[in-house]
mmCIF file of C-alpha atoms in Angstrom:
data_model
loop_
_atom_site.group_PDB
_atom_site.id
_atom_site.type_symbol
_atom_site.label_atom_id
_atom_site.label_comp_id
_atom_site.label_asym_id
_atom_site.label_seq_id
_atom_site.Cartn_x
_atom_site.Cartn_y
_atom_site.Cartn_z
ATOM 1 C CA MET A 1 69.443 89.859 143.535
ATOM 2 C CA ASN A 2 67.393 92.950 142.791
ATOM 3 C CA LYS A 3 67.713 94.862 139.532
ATOM 4 C CA ALA A 4 69.346 97.974 141.052
ATOM 5 C CA ARG A 5 72.005 95.885 142.783
ATOM 6 C CA ARG A 6 72.696 93.919 139.558
ATOM 7 C CA ASN A 7 73.047 97.180 137.610
ATOM 8 C CA GLY A 8 75.399 98.601 140.247
ATOM 9 C CA LEU A 9 77.478 95.424 140.186
ATOM 10 C CA GLY A 10 77.595 95.557 136.366
ATOM 11 C CA ILE A 11 78.778 99.167 136.412
ATOM 12 C CA ALA A 12 81.443 98.390 139.018
ATOM 13 C CA LEU A 13 82.656 95.380 137.030
ATOM 14 C CA THR A 14 82.810 97.427 133.819
ATOM 15 C CA MET A 15 84.780 100.193 135.546
ATOM 16 C CA ALA A 16 87.206 97.637 136.996
ATOM 17 C CA LEU A 17 87.778 96.054 133.579
ATOM 18 C CA VAL A 18 88.329 99.455 131.944
ATOM 19 C CA SER A 19 90.850 100.437 134.630
ATOM 20 C CA MET A 20 92.775 97.192 134.033
ATOM 21 C CA GLY A 21 93.179 97.990 130.308
ATOM 22 C CA ALA A 22 95.700 100.318 128.755
ATOM 23 C CA SER A 23 95.518 103.881 130.023
ATOM 24 C CA ALA A 24 95.532 106.896 127.752
ATOM 25 C CA LEU A 25 98.650 108.916 127.084
ATOM 26 C CA THR A 26 98.698 112.203 125.225
ATOM 27 C CA LEU A 27 100.955 112.474 122.156
ATOM 28 C CA THR A 28 101.806 115.755 120.430
ATOM 29 C CA SER A 29 104.165 116.846 117.668
ATOM 30 C CA PRO A 30 105.011 120.173 116.034
ATOM 31 C CA GLN A 31 105.319 118.364 112.680
ATOM 32 C CA VAL A 32 102.372 115.928 112.831
ATOM 33 C CA VAL A 33 98.787 117.071 113.238
ATOM 34 C CA GLU A 34 96.047 114.478 113.716
ATOM 35 C CA GLY A 35 94.126 114.010 110.461
ATOM 36 C CA GLU A 36 96.479 116.140 108.354
ATOM 37 C CA THR A 37 99.057 115.049 105.794
ATOM 38 C CA LEU A 38 102.672 114.582 106.864
ATOM 39 C CA LYS A 39 105.057 117.409 106.075
ATOM 40 C CA THR A 40 107.949 117.113 103.596
ATOM 41 C CA GLN A 41 110.292 116.486 106.542
ATOM 42 C CA GLN A 42 108.542 113.146 107.226
ATOM 43 C CA ILE A 43 108.476 111.968 103.589
ATOM 44 C CA PHE A 44 110.976 109.313 102.434
ATOM 45 C CA ASN A 45 113.800 110.471 100.165
ATOM 46 C CA GLN A 46 114.008 107.477 97.805
ATOM 47 C CA TRP A 47 111.701 105.197 95.777
ATOM 48 C CA GLY A 48 110.324 108.187 93.845
ATOM 49 C CA CYS A 49 109.481 110.207 96.959
ATOM 50 C CA GLU A 50 111.188 113.531 97.594
ATOM 51 C CA GLY A 51 111.308 114.356 101.282
ATOM 52 C CA ASP A 52 113.783 114.923 104.083
ATOM 53 C CA ASN A 53 113.210 111.540 105.782
ATOM 54 C CA LYS A 54 113.326 112.963 109.321
ATOM 55 C CA SER A 55 111.368 111.430 112.153
ATOM 56 C CA PRO A 56 109.035 113.949 113.789
ATOM 57 C CA GLU A 57 109.624 115.542 117.143
ATOM 58 C CA LEU A 58 107.308 113.807 119.613
ATOM 59 C CA ARG A 59 106.249 114.652 123.153
ATOM 60 C CA TRP A 60 104.042 112.559 125.449
ATOM 61 C CA THR A 61 102.319 113.374 128.725
ATOM 62 C CA ASP A 62 99.770 111.795 131.102
ATOM 63 C CA ILE A 63 102.107 108.895 131.825
ATOM 64 C CA PRO A 64 100.286 105.854 133.282
ATOM 65 C CA GLU A 65 101.302 104.573 136.692
ATOM 66 C CA GLY A 66 103.647 101.604 136.446
ATOM 67 C CA THR A 67 105.359 102.780 133.248
ATOM 68 C CA LYS A 68 108.930 101.473 133.071
ATOM 69 C CA SER A 69 109.744 102.280 129.423
ATOM 70 C CA PHE A 70 108.261 103.489 126.153
ATOM 71 C CA ALA A 71 108.174 102.399 122.525
ATOM 72 C CA VAL A 72 107.400 104.496 119.453
ATOM 73 C CA THR A 73 106.323 103.162 116.074
ATOM 74 C CA MET A 74 105.220 104.474 112.696
ATOM 75 C CA TYR A 75 103.128 101.988 110.757
ATOM 76 C CA ASP A 76 101.227 102.115 107.461
ATOM 77 C CA PRO A 77 98.263 99.700 107.583
ATOM 78 C CA ASP A 78 97.324 100.643 103.992
ATOM 79 C CA ALA A 79 100.544 99.465 102.322
ATOM 80 C CA PRO A 80 99.733 96.896 99.618
ATOM 81 C CA THR A 81 101.737 94.091 101.218
ATOM 82 C CA GLY A 82 99.149 92.023 103.051
ATOM 83 C CA SER A 83 100.847 92.967 106.318
ATOM 84 C CA GLY A 84 101.219 96.760 106.215
ATOM 85 C CA TRP A 85 104.573 98.554 106.347
ATOM 86 C CA TRP A 86 106.754 99.346 109.372
ATOM 87 C CA HIS A 87 108.418 102.725 108.878
ATOM 88 C CA TRP A 88 109.906 103.033 112.358
ATOM 89 C CA SER A 89 110.188 101.133 115.595
ATOM 90 C CA MET A 90 112.100 102.445 118.610
ATOM 91 C CA ILE A 91 111.905 100.418 121.824
ATOM 92 C CA ASN A 92 113.430 100.450 125.319
ATOM 93 C CA ILE A 93 113.062 104.227 125.648
ATOM 94 C CA PRO A 94 113.744 104.940 129.359
ATOM 95 C CA ALA A 95 110.739 105.852 131.529
ATOM 96 C CA ASP A 96 112.141 109.305 132.321
ATOM 97 C CA VAL A 97 112.233 110.245 128.609
ATOM 98 C CA HIS A 98 108.980 111.899 127.464
ATOM 99 C CA HIS A 99 110.265 113.525 124.280
ATOM 100 C CA LEU A 100 112.031 112.568 121.058
ATOM 101 C CA GLN A 101 113.733 115.372 119.207
ATOM 102 C CA LEU A 102 113.339 115.970 115.490
ATOM 103 C CA ASN A 103 115.267 113.269 113.593
ATOM 104 C CA ALA A 104 115.757 111.043 116.668
ATOM 105 C CA GLY A 105 115.120 108.174 114.245
ATOM 106 C CA ASP A 106 118.201 109.029 112.170
ATOM 107 C CA GLU A 107 119.698 105.868 110.699
ATOM 108 C CA GLY A 108 122.892 106.298 112.722
ATOM 109 C CA GLY A 109 120.963 106.614 115.994
ATOM 110 C CA LYS A 110 123.068 109.542 117.212
ATOM 111 C CA LEU A 111 119.965 111.487 118.391
ATOM 112 C CA MET A 112 118.286 108.497 120.005
ATOM 113 C CA PRO A 113 117.874 108.516 123.829
ATOM 114 C CA ALA A 114 120.549 106.537 125.696
ATOM 115 C CA GLY A 115 119.419 102.944 126.195
ATOM 116 C CA ALA A 116 116.850 103.004 123.388
ATOM 117 C CA GLN A 117 117.005 100.598 120.457
ATOM 118 C CA MET A 118 115.728 100.894 116.881
ATOM 119 C CA GLN A 119 114.526 97.884 114.938
ATOM 120 C CA ARG A 120 115.076 97.364 111.222
ATOM 121 C CA ASN A 121 112.214 98.969 109.289
ATOM 122 C CA ASP A 122 110.603 97.504 106.177
ATOM 123 C CA PHE A 123 112.921 99.600 103.988
ATOM 124 C CA GLY A 124 115.705 97.425 105.409
ATOM 125 C CA PHE A 125 117.602 99.722 107.792
ATOM 126 C CA HIS A 126 117.561 100.595 111.505
ATOM 127 C CA GLY A 127 115.942 104.012 111.646
ATOM 128 C CA PHE A 128 113.040 106.123 110.460
ATOM 129 C CA GLY A 129 111.808 105.615 106.913
ATOM 130 C CA GLY A 130 109.366 108.327 105.923
ATOM 131 C CA ALA A 131 106.025 108.054 104.157
ATOM 132 C CA CYS A 132 106.117 106.937 100.531
ATOM 133 C CA PRO A 133 102.898 105.342 99.294
ATOM 134 C CA PRO A 134 102.943 103.804 95.809
ATOM 135 C CA PRO A 135 102.183 105.919 92.732
ATOM 136 C CA LYS A 136 98.452 106.594 92.179
ATOM 137 C CA ALA A 137 97.600 105.344 95.690
ATOM 138 C CA SER A 138 94.912 106.926 97.807
ATOM 139 C CA PRO A 139 96.251 108.589 100.959
ATOM 140 C CA HIS A 140 97.699 106.088 103.424
ATOM 141 C CA ASN A 141 96.846 106.455 107.126
ATOM 142 C CA TYR A 142 100.255 106.638 108.779
ATOM 143 C CA GLN A 143 99.967 105.742 112.469
ATOM 144 C CA ILE A 144 102.542 107.201 114.843
ATOM 145 C CA THR A 145 102.078 105.585 118.241
ATOM 146 C CA VAL A 146 103.772 105.889 121.621
ATOM 147 C CA TYR A 147 103.308 103.007 124.049
ATOM 148 C CA ALA A 148 103.880 103.040 127.803
ATOM 149 C CA LEU A 149 105.250 99.656 128.882
ATOM 150 C CA ASP A 150 105.477 97.793 132.184
ATOM 151 C CA VAL A 151 109.045 96.531 131.582
ATOM 152 C CA GLU A 152 112.353 98.397 131.265
ATOM 153 C CA LYS A 153 113.537 96.311 128.312
ATOM 154 C CA LEU A 154 111.474 94.260 125.871
ATOM 155 C CA GLY A 155 114.213 91.720 125.167
ATOM 156 C CA VAL A 156 113.824 91.969 121.387
ATOM 157 C CA PRO A 157 117.081 91.342 119.496
ATOM 158 C CA VAL A 158 118.394 94.353 117.568
ATOM 159 C CA ASN A 159 117.819 92.459 114.319
ATOM 160 C CA GLY A 160 114.318 91.395 115.345
ATOM 161 C CA SER A 161 111.533 92.629 113.112
ATOM 162 C CA PRO A 162 109.169 95.451 114.062
ATOM 163 C CA ALA A 163 106.380 92.865 114.034
ATOM 164 C CA LEU A 164 108.238 90.914 116.740
ATOM 165 C CA ALA A 165 108.735 94.132 118.708
ATOM 166 C CA GLY A 166 105.019 94.846 118.225
ATOM 167 C CA TYR A 167 104.129 91.476 119.696
ATOM 168 C CA TYR A 168 106.140 92.227 122.850
ATOM 169 C CA ILE A 169 104.866 95.809 122.986
ATOM 170 C CA LEU A 170 101.257 94.627 123.072
ATOM 171 C CA GLN A 171 102.051 92.114 125.836
ATOM 172 C CA HIS A 172 103.454 94.881 128.072
ATOM 173 C CA ARG A 173 101.343 97.913 127.107
ATOM 174 C CA VAL A 174 99.866 99.956 129.971
ATOM 175 C CA GLY A 175 98.968 102.968 127.830
ATOM 176 C CA GLU A 176 99.185 104.345 124.320
ATOM 177 C CA ALA A 177 98.520 107.426 122.242
ATOM 178 C CA GLN A 178 98.417 107.788 118.482
ATOM 179 C CA LEU A 179 98.479 110.389 115.737
ATOM 180 C CA ILE A 180 97.132 109.403 112.312
ATOM 181 C CA ALA A 181 98.279 111.355 109.277
ATOM 182 C CA PRO A 182 96.584 110.449 105.968
ATOM 183 C CA THR A 183 99.284 111.154 103.380
ATOM 184 C CA LYS A 184 99.714 110.915 99.625
ATOM 185 C CA ALA A 185 103.401 111.735 99.191
ATOM 186 C CA ARG A 186 103.620 111.792 95.424
ATOM 187 C CA LYS A 187 102.663 114.709 93.228
#
């Protein structure tokens, strides 16, 4: 096989593999700006933190073909636990929903889209738990991610952990978008 043909075959194979991976979504929020600290609304209201503990309004576009549902998470990989900290996990968001209103992660779930399900966060309740890094910590990189999924329901029990939901999310992901907000919530 000549060199030009090998190169062309390599490029075609690379493009095919890239197209089989997760596609890009676009995620925006009036409250969360990529690379900027979270606002007081998204700060926890216990454990020495003084915020409003409201999940941000989120909107996603550029939906990948084959999307049958969405999941949204907020995760802190910098938490000093050895396994990070799950602040929020909402799964089974219907495919026709491309927006979560401010405080959709309210502990009671009254603003959650019909059919969606929230998992217990690492604070111990089903809902959004805002940012609250330990005293004297460097800013933590809070990751708010929306995932497009190829199934309508993940089949995770309501009392399943966010890590279990994350396992299923990654098995069914066809696209994702993320906002990272480095935040030091304490004064």
